[in-house]
Short mmCIF file of N, CA and C in Angstrom, two decimals:
data_model
loop_
_atom_site.label_atom_id
_atom_site.label_comp_id
_atom_site.label_asym_id
_atom_site.label_seq_id
_atom_site.Cartn_x
_atom_site.Cartn_y
_atom_site.Cartn_z
N MET K 6 97.10 -10.24 75.04
CA MET K 6 95.77 -9.97 75.56
C MET K 6 95.86 -9.02 76.75
N TYR K 7 94.85 -8.18 76.89
CA TYR K 7 94.83 -7.19 77.97
C TYR K 7 94.28 -7.81 79.26
N LEU K 8 93.07 -8.36 79.17
CA LEU K 8 92.46 -9.06 80.32
C LEU K 8 92.24 -10.50 79.91
N THR K 9 92.74 -11.42 80.73
CA THR K 9 92.54 -12.84 80.43
C THR K 9 91.98 -13.56 81.64
N VAL K 10 91.04 -14.43 81.36
CA VAL K 10 90.44 -15.31 82.36
C VAL K 10 90.77 -16.72 81.88
N ASN K 11 91.56 -17.45 82.66
CA ASN K 11 92.03 -18.77 82.25
C ASN K 11 91.50 -19.87 83.16
N ASN K 12 90.65 -20.73 82.60
CA ASN K 12 90.14 -21.92 83.29
C ASN K 12 89.61 -21.61 84.69
N VAL K 13 88.80 -20.56 84.79
CA VAL K 13 88.27 -20.15 86.08
C VAL K 13 87.07 -21.01 86.46
N THR K 14 87.13 -21.52 87.68
CA THR K 14 86.05 -22.32 88.26
C THR K 14 85.60 -21.65 89.54
N LYS K 15 84.29 -21.65 89.77
CA LYS K 15 83.74 -21.15 91.04
C LYS K 15 82.74 -22.17 91.55
N ARG K 16 83.01 -22.65 92.77
CA ARG K 16 82.11 -23.59 93.43
C ARG K 16 81.58 -22.97 94.72
N TYR K 17 80.33 -23.24 94.98
CA TYR K 17 79.69 -22.90 96.26
C TYR K 17 79.33 -24.23 96.89
N GLY K 18 80.17 -24.72 97.78
CA GLY K 18 79.97 -26.05 98.34
C GLY K 18 80.09 -27.08 97.23
N THR K 19 79.03 -27.87 97.03
CA THR K 19 79.07 -28.90 95.98
C THR K 19 78.52 -28.39 94.65
N PHE K 20 77.99 -27.15 94.64
CA PHE K 20 77.44 -26.58 93.41
C PHE K 20 78.53 -25.86 92.62
N THR K 21 78.65 -26.19 91.34
CA THR K 21 79.63 -25.54 90.46
C THR K 21 78.90 -24.48 89.65
N ALA K 22 79.21 -23.21 89.95
CA ALA K 22 78.58 -22.09 89.23
C ALA K 22 79.27 -21.82 87.90
N LEU K 23 80.60 -21.99 87.87
CA LEU K 23 81.39 -21.83 86.65
C LEU K 23 82.39 -22.97 86.59
N ASP K 24 82.58 -23.52 85.42
CA ASP K 24 83.47 -24.67 85.29
C ASP K 24 84.50 -24.42 84.18
N GLU K 25 85.70 -24.04 84.58
CA GLU K 25 86.83 -23.83 83.68
C GLU K 25 86.49 -22.90 82.51
N VAL K 26 86.05 -21.69 82.84
CA VAL K 26 85.71 -20.67 81.85
C VAL K 26 86.95 -19.88 81.49
N SER K 27 87.12 -19.62 80.20
CA SER K 27 88.23 -18.82 79.71
C SER K 27 87.72 -17.80 78.70
N ILE K 28 88.14 -16.55 78.86
CA ILE K 28 87.85 -15.49 77.89
C ILE K 28 89.03 -14.54 77.88
N SER K 29 89.09 -13.71 76.85
CA SER K 29 90.11 -12.68 76.82
C SER K 29 89.54 -11.43 76.17
N ILE K 30 90.05 -10.29 76.59
CA ILE K 30 89.61 -9.00 76.07
C ILE K 30 90.85 -8.19 75.71
N GLU K 31 90.84 -7.65 74.51
CA GLU K 31 91.93 -6.80 74.04
C GLU K 31 91.71 -5.37 74.54
N GLN K 32 92.76 -4.58 74.53
CA GLN K 32 92.67 -3.16 74.87
C GLN K 32 91.66 -2.50 73.93
N GLY K 33 90.70 -1.75 74.49
CA GLY K 33 89.72 -1.02 73.69
C GLY K 33 88.55 -1.85 73.18
N GLU K 34 88.52 -3.14 73.45
CA GLU K 34 87.48 -4.03 72.93
C GLU K 34 86.23 -4.00 73.80
N PHE K 35 85.06 -4.20 73.17
CA PHE K 35 83.79 -4.33 73.87
C PHE K 35 83.33 -5.77 73.69
N VAL K 36 83.23 -6.51 74.79
CA VAL K 36 82.83 -7.91 74.75
C VAL K 36 81.53 -8.06 75.52
N CYS K 37 80.61 -8.79 74.93
CA CYS K 37 79.32 -9.02 75.57
C CYS K 37 79.13 -10.52 75.81
N LEU K 38 78.80 -10.87 77.04
CA LEU K 38 78.48 -12.25 77.38
C LEU K 38 76.96 -12.38 77.42
N LEU K 39 76.43 -13.24 76.58
CA LEU K 39 74.99 -13.42 76.45
C LEU K 39 74.61 -14.80 76.97
N GLY K 40 73.58 -14.84 77.80
CA GLY K 40 73.09 -16.12 78.29
C GLY K 40 71.89 -15.93 79.18
N PRO K 41 71.16 -17.00 79.42
CA PRO K 41 69.95 -16.91 80.26
C PRO K 41 70.30 -16.68 81.71
N SER K 42 69.30 -16.27 82.48
CA SER K 42 69.48 -16.08 83.92
C SER K 42 69.96 -17.38 84.54
N GLY K 43 70.90 -17.26 85.47
CA GLY K 43 71.39 -18.42 86.19
C GLY K 43 72.52 -19.18 85.52
N CYS K 44 73.03 -18.69 84.39
CA CYS K 44 74.08 -19.43 83.68
C CYS K 44 75.49 -19.08 84.16
N GLY K 45 75.64 -18.08 85.04
CA GLY K 45 76.95 -17.75 85.59
C GLY K 45 77.57 -16.46 85.09
N LYS K 46 76.83 -15.67 84.29
CA LYS K 46 77.39 -14.43 83.74
C LYS K 46 77.80 -13.46 84.84
N THR K 47 76.89 -13.19 85.75
CA THR K 47 77.20 -12.24 86.83
C THR K 47 78.26 -12.80 87.76
N THR K 48 78.25 -14.09 87.99
CA THR K 48 79.30 -14.71 88.81
C THR K 48 80.67 -14.45 88.19
N LEU K 49 80.78 -14.63 86.88
CA LEU K 49 82.05 -14.37 86.20
C LEU K 49 82.45 -12.90 86.34
N LEU K 50 81.50 -12.01 86.17
CA LEU K 50 81.79 -10.58 86.31
C LEU K 50 82.28 -10.26 87.71
N ARG K 51 81.64 -10.84 88.72
CA ARG K 51 82.03 -10.60 90.12
C ARG K 51 83.43 -11.17 90.41
N LEU K 52 83.76 -12.30 89.78
CA LEU K 52 85.10 -12.86 89.94
C LEU K 52 86.15 -11.94 89.33
N ILE K 53 85.87 -11.44 88.14
CA ILE K 53 86.80 -10.52 87.48
C ILE K 53 86.98 -9.25 88.30
N ALA K 54 85.88 -8.75 88.85
CA ALA K 54 85.92 -7.52 89.64
C ALA K 54 86.63 -7.71 90.98
N GLY K 55 86.71 -8.95 91.44
CA GLY K 55 87.31 -9.20 92.75
C GLY K 55 86.30 -9.15 93.88
N LEU K 56 85.02 -9.16 93.54
CA LEU K 56 83.96 -9.13 94.56
C LEU K 56 83.66 -10.52 95.11
N THR K 57 84.11 -11.54 94.38
CA THR K 57 83.94 -12.93 94.77
C THR K 57 85.26 -13.65 94.50
N ASP K 58 85.66 -14.55 95.39
CA ASP K 58 86.92 -15.29 95.21
C ASP K 58 86.72 -16.47 94.27
N ILE K 59 87.74 -16.72 93.44
CA ILE K 59 87.67 -17.86 92.53
C ILE K 59 88.08 -19.13 93.28
N THR K 60 87.55 -20.26 92.83
CA THR K 60 87.92 -21.55 93.39
C THR K 60 89.22 -22.03 92.77
N SER K 61 89.33 -21.90 91.43
CA SER K 61 90.57 -22.25 90.75
C SER K 61 90.64 -21.49 89.43
N GLY K 62 91.83 -21.48 88.84
CA GLY K 62 92.06 -20.76 87.61
C GLY K 62 92.77 -19.46 87.90
N GLU K 63 92.87 -18.60 86.87
CA GLU K 63 93.56 -17.33 87.07
C GLU K 63 92.92 -16.22 86.25
N ILE K 64 93.03 -15.01 86.78
CA ILE K 64 92.57 -13.81 86.09
C ILE K 64 93.76 -12.87 86.06
N LYS K 65 94.09 -12.40 84.84
CA LYS K 65 95.25 -11.53 84.68
C LYS K 65 94.86 -10.27 83.92
N LEU K 66 95.47 -9.17 84.32
CA LEU K 66 95.34 -7.91 83.61
C LEU K 66 96.75 -7.49 83.21
N GLU K 67 97.00 -7.43 81.92
CA GLU K 67 98.34 -7.13 81.41
C GLU K 67 99.39 -8.01 82.08
N ASN K 68 99.10 -9.30 82.16
CA ASN K 68 99.97 -10.32 82.75
C ASN K 68 100.16 -10.21 84.26
N GLU K 69 99.43 -9.32 84.93
CA GLU K 69 99.46 -9.24 86.39
C GLU K 69 98.35 -10.14 86.94
N GLU K 70 98.72 -11.11 87.75
CA GLU K 70 97.74 -12.01 88.37
C GLU K 70 96.91 -11.21 89.38
N LEU K 71 95.58 -11.31 89.26
CA LEU K 71 94.69 -10.51 90.10
C LEU K 71 94.04 -11.27 91.25
N SER K 72 94.25 -12.56 91.35
CA SER K 72 93.53 -13.35 92.34
C SER K 72 93.67 -12.83 93.76
N ASP K 73 94.83 -12.30 94.11
CA ASP K 73 95.04 -11.79 95.47
C ASP K 73 94.93 -10.27 95.57
N VAL K 74 94.53 -9.62 94.48
CA VAL K 74 94.38 -8.16 94.48
C VAL K 74 92.94 -7.82 94.88
N PRO K 75 92.76 -7.04 95.97
CA PRO K 75 91.39 -6.68 96.40
C PRO K 75 90.66 -5.89 95.32
N ALA K 76 89.35 -5.95 95.32
CA ALA K 76 88.53 -5.26 94.32
C ALA K 76 88.88 -3.78 94.24
N ARG K 77 89.07 -3.13 95.37
CA ARG K 77 89.33 -1.69 95.38
C ARG K 77 90.65 -1.32 94.72
N ASP K 78 91.57 -2.29 94.60
CA ASP K 78 92.88 -2.01 94.01
C ASP K 78 93.01 -2.47 92.56
N ARG K 79 91.95 -3.00 91.99
CA ARG K 79 92.02 -3.49 90.61
C ARG K 79 91.85 -2.36 89.58
N GLY K 80 91.25 -1.27 90.00
CA GLY K 80 91.07 -0.15 89.08
C GLY K 80 89.99 -0.38 88.05
N PHE K 81 88.95 -1.14 88.41
CA PHE K 81 87.86 -1.43 87.49
C PHE K 81 86.66 -0.55 87.81
N GLY K 82 85.92 -0.17 86.78
CA GLY K 82 84.65 0.52 86.96
C GLY K 82 83.53 -0.49 86.79
N ILE K 83 82.54 -0.42 87.67
CA ILE K 83 81.45 -1.40 87.63
C ILE K 83 80.10 -0.68 87.63
N VAL K 84 79.22 -1.11 86.73
CA VAL K 84 77.85 -0.60 86.70
C VAL K 84 76.92 -1.79 86.88
N PHE K 85 76.10 -1.72 87.92
CA PHE K 85 75.16 -2.80 88.23
C PHE K 85 73.78 -2.47 87.66
N GLN K 86 72.95 -3.49 87.48
CA GLN K 86 71.61 -3.26 86.94
C GLN K 86 70.75 -2.46 87.90
N SER K 87 71.07 -2.49 89.19
CA SER K 87 70.27 -1.78 90.19
C SER K 87 70.78 -0.37 90.47
N TYR K 88 71.69 0.12 89.64
CA TYR K 88 72.28 1.46 89.72
C TYR K 88 73.24 1.61 90.89
N SER K 89 72.85 1.20 92.09
CA SER K 89 73.69 1.26 93.29
C SER K 89 74.22 2.65 93.58
N LEU K 90 73.39 3.66 93.36
CA LEU K 90 73.77 5.03 93.72
C LEU K 90 73.51 5.24 95.21
N PHE K 91 74.27 6.14 95.81
CA PHE K 91 74.07 6.47 97.22
C PHE K 91 72.90 7.44 97.32
N PRO K 92 71.78 7.04 97.95
CA PRO K 92 70.58 7.87 97.95
C PRO K 92 70.73 9.20 98.68
N SER K 93 71.64 9.28 99.64
CA SER K 93 71.79 10.52 100.42
C SER K 93 72.82 11.47 99.82
N MET K 94 73.40 11.10 98.68
CA MET K 94 74.37 11.96 97.99
C MET K 94 73.73 12.54 96.73
N THR K 95 74.13 13.76 96.38
CA THR K 95 73.67 14.35 95.13
C THR K 95 74.29 13.60 93.96
N VAL K 96 73.79 13.90 92.78
CA VAL K 96 74.35 13.33 91.56
C VAL K 96 75.84 13.63 91.47
N ALA K 97 76.22 14.89 91.71
CA ALA K 97 77.63 15.28 91.64
C ALA K 97 78.47 14.51 92.66
N GLU K 98 77.94 14.35 93.87
CA GLU K 98 78.67 13.61 94.91
C GLU K 98 78.81 12.14 94.55
N ASN K 99 77.78 11.55 93.96
CA ASN K 99 77.85 10.16 93.52
C ASN K 99 78.93 9.98 92.47
N ILE K 100 78.95 10.86 91.48
CA ILE K 100 79.95 10.74 90.41
C ILE K 100 81.35 10.93 90.95
N GLY K 101 81.53 11.87 91.86
CA GLY K 101 82.86 12.18 92.39
C GLY K 101 83.32 11.30 93.53
N TYR K 102 82.48 10.36 93.96
CA TYR K 102 82.80 9.55 95.14
C TYR K 102 84.13 8.82 95.02
N GLY K 103 84.35 8.13 93.92
CA GLY K 103 85.60 7.37 93.74
C GLY K 103 86.83 8.27 93.75
N LEU K 104 86.68 9.46 93.21
CA LEU K 104 87.80 10.41 93.21
C LEU K 104 88.05 10.94 94.62
N LYS K 105 86.96 11.17 95.35
CA LYS K 105 87.09 11.68 96.72
C LYS K 105 87.83 10.69 97.61
N ILE K 106 87.50 9.40 97.52
CA ILE K 106 88.17 8.42 98.38
C ILE K 106 89.62 8.20 97.95
N ARG K 107 89.95 8.63 96.73
CA ARG K 107 91.34 8.58 96.27
C ARG K 107 92.09 9.88 96.61
N LYS K 108 91.40 10.74 97.38
CA LYS K 108 91.97 12.00 97.85
C LYS K 108 92.39 12.93 96.71
N THR K 109 91.59 12.93 95.65
CA THR K 109 91.80 13.85 94.53
C THR K 109 91.43 15.26 95.00
N PRO K 110 92.20 16.27 94.60
CA PRO K 110 91.86 17.65 94.99
C PRO K 110 90.44 18.03 94.55
N VAL K 111 89.78 18.82 95.39
CA VAL K 111 88.38 19.18 95.16
C VAL K 111 88.17 19.82 93.79
N ALA K 112 89.06 20.71 93.39
CA ALA K 112 88.90 21.38 92.09
C ALA K 112 88.93 20.37 90.94
N LYS K 113 89.79 19.36 91.04
CA LYS K 113 89.86 18.34 90.00
C LYS K 113 88.60 17.48 90.00
N ILE K 114 88.08 17.18 91.18
CA ILE K 114 86.83 16.41 91.27
C ILE K 114 85.71 17.19 90.60
N GLN K 115 85.59 18.46 90.93
CA GLN K 115 84.52 19.29 90.37
C GLN K 115 84.63 19.36 88.84
N ALA K 116 85.84 19.51 88.33
CA ALA K 116 86.04 19.58 86.88
C ALA K 116 85.68 18.26 86.21
N ARG K 117 86.09 17.15 86.82
CA ARG K 117 85.80 15.83 86.24
C ARG K 117 84.30 15.55 86.28
N VAL K 118 83.65 15.89 87.37
CA VAL K 118 82.21 15.68 87.49
C VAL K 118 81.47 16.48 86.43
N ALA K 119 81.86 17.74 86.24
CA ALA K 119 81.22 18.58 85.22
C ALA K 119 81.43 17.99 83.82
N GLU K 120 82.63 17.51 83.55
CA GLU K 120 82.94 16.89 82.26
C GLU K 120 82.06 15.66 82.02
N LEU K 121 81.94 14.83 83.04
CA LEU K 121 81.15 13.60 82.89
C LEU K 121 79.66 13.88 82.79
N LEU K 122 79.18 14.88 83.51
CA LEU K 122 77.76 15.24 83.39
C LEU K 122 77.45 15.72 81.97
N ASP K 123 78.40 16.40 81.35
CA ASP K 123 78.22 16.80 79.95
C ASP K 123 78.22 15.58 79.04
N ILE K 124 79.13 14.65 79.29
CA ILE K 124 79.24 13.45 78.46
C ILE K 124 77.94 12.63 78.50
N VAL K 125 77.34 12.50 79.70
CA VAL K 125 76.11 11.71 79.82
C VAL K 125 74.86 12.56 79.61
N LYS K 126 75.08 13.82 79.20
CA LYS K 126 73.99 14.74 78.82
C LYS K 126 73.04 15.06 79.97
N LEU K 127 73.61 15.20 81.17
CA LEU K 127 72.78 15.54 82.34
C LEU K 127 73.39 16.65 83.20
N PRO K 128 73.96 17.70 82.61
CA PRO K 128 74.63 18.71 83.43
C PRO K 128 73.69 19.47 84.38
N HIS K 129 72.42 19.50 84.06
CA HIS K 129 71.43 20.22 84.86
C HIS K 129 70.98 19.46 86.12
N LEU K 130 71.48 18.24 86.30
CA LEU K 130 71.03 17.42 87.44
C LEU K 130 72.05 17.29 88.56
N ALA K 131 73.12 18.04 88.53
CA ALA K 131 74.22 17.88 89.49
C ALA K 131 73.78 17.93 90.94
N ASP K 132 72.80 18.78 91.26
CA ASP K 132 72.37 18.96 92.65
C ASP K 132 71.15 18.12 93.04
N LYS K 133 70.68 17.30 92.12
CA LYS K 133 69.53 16.43 92.42
C LYS K 133 70.02 15.18 93.17
N PHE K 134 69.06 14.49 93.78
CA PHE K 134 69.34 13.23 94.46
C PHE K 134 68.81 12.08 93.61
N PRO K 135 69.38 10.87 93.75
CA PRO K 135 68.94 9.75 92.91
C PRO K 135 67.44 9.51 92.90
N GLY K 136 66.78 9.69 94.03
CA GLY K 136 65.34 9.48 94.11
C GLY K 136 64.53 10.44 93.27
N GLN K 137 65.17 11.51 92.80
CA GLN K 137 64.49 12.51 91.97
C GLN K 137 64.71 12.25 90.47
N LEU K 138 65.38 11.16 90.15
CA LEU K 138 65.74 10.87 88.76
C LEU K 138 64.97 9.68 88.21
N SER K 139 64.84 9.64 86.89
CA SER K 139 64.25 8.46 86.24
C SER K 139 65.28 7.33 86.25
N GLY K 140 64.84 6.14 85.89
CA GLY K 140 65.75 5.00 85.83
C GLY K 140 66.87 5.21 84.83
N GLY K 141 66.54 5.75 83.66
CA GLY K 141 67.56 6.01 82.65
C GLY K 141 68.58 7.04 83.13
N GLN K 142 68.10 8.08 83.82
CA GLN K 142 69.02 9.08 84.35
C GLN K 142 69.92 8.48 85.42
N GLN K 143 69.35 7.65 86.29
CA GLN K 143 70.15 7.01 87.33
C GLN K 143 71.24 6.12 86.72
N GLN K 144 70.89 5.40 85.65
CA GLN K 144 71.89 4.52 85.04
C GLN K 144 72.99 5.33 84.35
N ARG K 145 72.65 6.48 83.78
CA ARG K 145 73.68 7.36 83.20
C ARG K 145 74.62 7.87 84.28
N ILE K 146 74.07 8.19 85.44
CA ILE K 146 74.89 8.67 86.56
C ILE K 146 75.79 7.53 87.06
N ALA K 147 75.24 6.32 87.14
CA ALA K 147 76.05 5.17 87.56
C ALA K 147 77.19 4.93 86.57
N LEU K 148 76.93 5.11 85.30
CA LEU K 148 77.96 4.96 84.27
C LEU K 148 79.03 6.06 84.42
N ALA K 149 78.60 7.28 84.64
CA ALA K 149 79.54 8.39 84.84
C ALA K 149 80.41 8.13 86.07
N ARG K 150 79.80 7.63 87.14
CA ARG K 150 80.58 7.33 88.36
C ARG K 150 81.62 6.25 88.08
N ALA K 151 81.25 5.25 87.29
CA ALA K 151 82.17 4.15 87.00
C ALA K 151 83.36 4.60 86.17
N ILE K 152 83.16 5.56 85.26
CA ILE K 152 84.28 5.99 84.42
C ILE K 152 85.02 7.20 84.98
N ALA K 153 84.53 7.76 86.08
CA ALA K 153 85.16 8.95 86.66
C ALA K 153 86.62 8.72 87.03
N VAL K 154 86.94 7.52 87.44
CA VAL K 154 88.29 7.22 87.93
C VAL K 154 89.20 6.66 86.84
N ASP K 155 88.78 6.81 85.57
CA ASP K 155 89.55 6.29 84.45
C ASP K 155 89.89 4.81 84.66
N PRO K 156 88.86 3.97 84.69
CA PRO K 156 89.09 2.55 84.99
C PRO K 156 89.91 1.85 83.93
N ARG K 157 90.63 0.83 84.37
CA ARG K 157 91.40 0.02 83.43
C ARG K 157 90.49 -0.90 82.64
N VAL K 158 89.36 -1.28 83.23
CA VAL K 158 88.34 -2.12 82.59
C VAL K 158 86.98 -1.65 83.10
N LEU K 159 85.99 -1.64 82.23
CA LEU K 159 84.62 -1.30 82.62
C LEU K 159 83.79 -2.57 82.58
N LEU K 160 83.13 -2.88 83.70
CA LEU K 160 82.29 -4.07 83.82
C LEU K 160 80.83 -3.64 83.95
N LEU K 161 79.98 -4.15 83.08
CA LEU K 161 78.57 -3.79 83.05
C LEU K 161 77.72 -5.02 83.33
N ASP K 162 77.01 -5.02 84.44
CA ASP K 162 76.18 -6.16 84.84
C ASP K 162 74.72 -5.90 84.51
N GLU K 163 74.30 -6.33 83.33
CA GLU K 163 72.93 -6.13 82.84
C GLU K 163 72.47 -4.70 83.12
N PRO K 164 73.22 -3.70 82.64
CA PRO K 164 72.95 -2.32 83.00
C PRO K 164 71.64 -1.75 82.46
N LEU K 165 71.01 -2.44 81.51
CA LEU K 165 69.81 -1.90 80.88
C LEU K 165 68.55 -2.67 81.23
N SER K 166 68.68 -3.75 81.97
CA SER K 166 67.54 -4.66 82.17
C SER K 166 66.40 -4.06 82.99
N ALA K 167 66.67 -3.05 83.81
CA ALA K 167 65.61 -2.46 84.64
C ALA K 167 64.91 -1.30 83.94
N LEU K 168 65.27 -1.03 82.69
CA LEU K 168 64.73 0.12 81.98
C LEU K 168 63.68 -0.29 80.96
N ASP K 169 62.79 0.66 80.60
CA ASP K 169 61.79 0.33 79.58
C ASP K 169 62.45 0.29 78.21
N ALA K 170 61.77 -0.29 77.24
CA ALA K 170 62.35 -0.58 75.92
C ALA K 170 62.90 0.65 75.22
N LYS K 171 62.18 1.77 75.25
CA LYS K 171 62.63 2.96 74.55
C LYS K 171 63.92 3.51 75.17
N VAL K 172 63.95 3.61 76.48
CA VAL K 172 65.13 4.11 77.18
C VAL K 172 66.29 3.15 76.99
N ARG K 173 66.00 1.86 77.04
CA ARG K 173 67.03 0.83 76.87
C ARG K 173 67.72 0.97 75.51
N GLY K 174 66.94 1.20 74.46
CA GLY K 174 67.51 1.35 73.13
C GLY K 174 68.42 2.56 73.01
N SER K 175 67.98 3.70 73.53
CA SER K 175 68.82 4.90 73.41
C SER K 175 70.05 4.81 74.30
N LEU K 176 69.91 4.26 75.49
CA LEU K 176 71.06 4.14 76.39
C LEU K 176 72.06 3.11 75.86
N ARG K 177 71.58 2.07 75.22
CA ARG K 177 72.48 1.08 74.60
C ARG K 177 73.38 1.77 73.58
N ASP K 178 72.79 2.62 72.74
CA ASP K 178 73.59 3.35 71.75
C ASP K 178 74.57 4.30 72.41
N GLU K 179 74.14 4.95 73.49
CA GLU K 179 75.02 5.89 74.20
C GLU K 179 76.20 5.16 74.84
N ILE K 180 75.95 4.00 75.41
CA ILE K 180 77.04 3.23 76.03
C ILE K 180 78.05 2.82 74.97
N LYS K 181 77.55 2.36 73.83
CA LYS K 181 78.43 1.93 72.75
C LYS K 181 79.30 3.10 72.26
N GLN K 182 78.67 4.27 72.07
CA GLN K 182 79.41 5.44 71.61
C GLN K 182 80.43 5.90 72.66
N LEU K 183 80.03 5.90 73.92
CA LEU K 183 80.93 6.31 74.99
C LEU K 183 82.14 5.39 75.07
N GLN K 184 81.90 4.09 74.96
CA GLN K 184 83.00 3.12 75.02
C GLN K 184 83.95 3.32 73.84
N ARG K 185 83.42 3.56 72.67
CA ARG K 185 84.27 3.80 71.50
C ARG K 185 85.10 5.07 71.67
N THR K 186 84.48 6.11 72.21
CA THR K 186 85.18 7.38 72.40
C THR K 186 86.30 7.24 73.42
N LEU K 187 86.01 6.58 74.55
CA LEU K 187 86.99 6.47 75.63
C LEU K 187 87.98 5.33 75.43
N GLY K 188 87.58 4.31 74.68
CA GLY K 188 88.48 3.18 74.42
C GLY K 188 88.72 2.28 75.62
N ILE K 189 87.84 2.31 76.59
CA ILE K 189 88.00 1.49 77.78
C ILE K 189 87.58 0.05 77.45
N PRO K 190 88.46 -0.94 77.72
CA PRO K 190 88.03 -2.33 77.52
C PRO K 190 86.78 -2.59 78.38
N THR K 191 85.75 -3.13 77.75
CA THR K 191 84.46 -3.27 78.44
C THR K 191 83.93 -4.68 78.30
N LEU K 192 83.43 -5.20 79.42
CA LEU K 192 82.77 -6.50 79.45
C LEU K 192 81.36 -6.29 79.97
N MET K 193 80.37 -6.63 79.15
CA MET K 193 78.97 -6.48 79.54
C MET K 193 78.31 -7.85 79.55
N VAL K 194 77.53 -8.12 80.58
CA VAL K 194 76.76 -9.35 80.60
C VAL K 194 75.27 -8.99 80.45
N THR K 195 74.57 -9.82 79.70
CA THR K 195 73.16 -9.58 79.47
C THR K 195 72.45 -10.89 79.09
N HIS K 196 71.14 -10.90 79.26
CA HIS K 196 70.34 -12.02 78.78
C HIS K 196 69.55 -11.61 77.55
N ASP K 197 69.69 -10.36 77.11
CA ASP K 197 68.92 -9.80 76.01
C ASP K 197 69.71 -9.91 74.70
N GLN K 198 69.21 -10.71 73.76
CA GLN K 198 69.91 -10.91 72.49
C GLN K 198 70.06 -9.62 71.69
N GLU K 199 69.10 -8.72 71.81
CA GLU K 199 69.17 -7.46 71.08
C GLU K 199 70.35 -6.62 71.56
N GLU K 200 70.60 -6.66 72.86
CA GLU K 200 71.76 -5.93 73.39
C GLU K 200 73.04 -6.52 72.88
#
């Protein structure tokens, strides 16, 4: 198995948010966790990402224990339902942010950003700011930013829930096609059975 979650428990005081959850994801696989609001889907995603500490259990990537590895060192791409784009940065700057903090040469950042803007079909928006974009466009930019650094795993936290039905349907197909093309192991959480 590529990514394994073994008997992971998360408690907040006396409240148990997750109780001995186990899942595994193979290289290149797309796994979707479906459940109602409040069932622990996002908590599990945050534990895998390293944004929240586990109470017990283990999370491994290619047999490397991740419990003590900070989120920034896990090499995961994350897309949140709220987009989480930097409002004062252009689209191009948002996409290239992860590469910039990794001290990637400017020419390589520019080339990667251009490539990703083509992939998400928004090359004409490089100089726009997030506030000038529709929700669907913002989510495509958030997806491009997440894959810019060639993540080892892509984590999607209800990435379509803030979008209208028509945009949600087309973006769902685009995400599926992008994941198949890139082969990035992907874990998506959602409450929508259609997704």
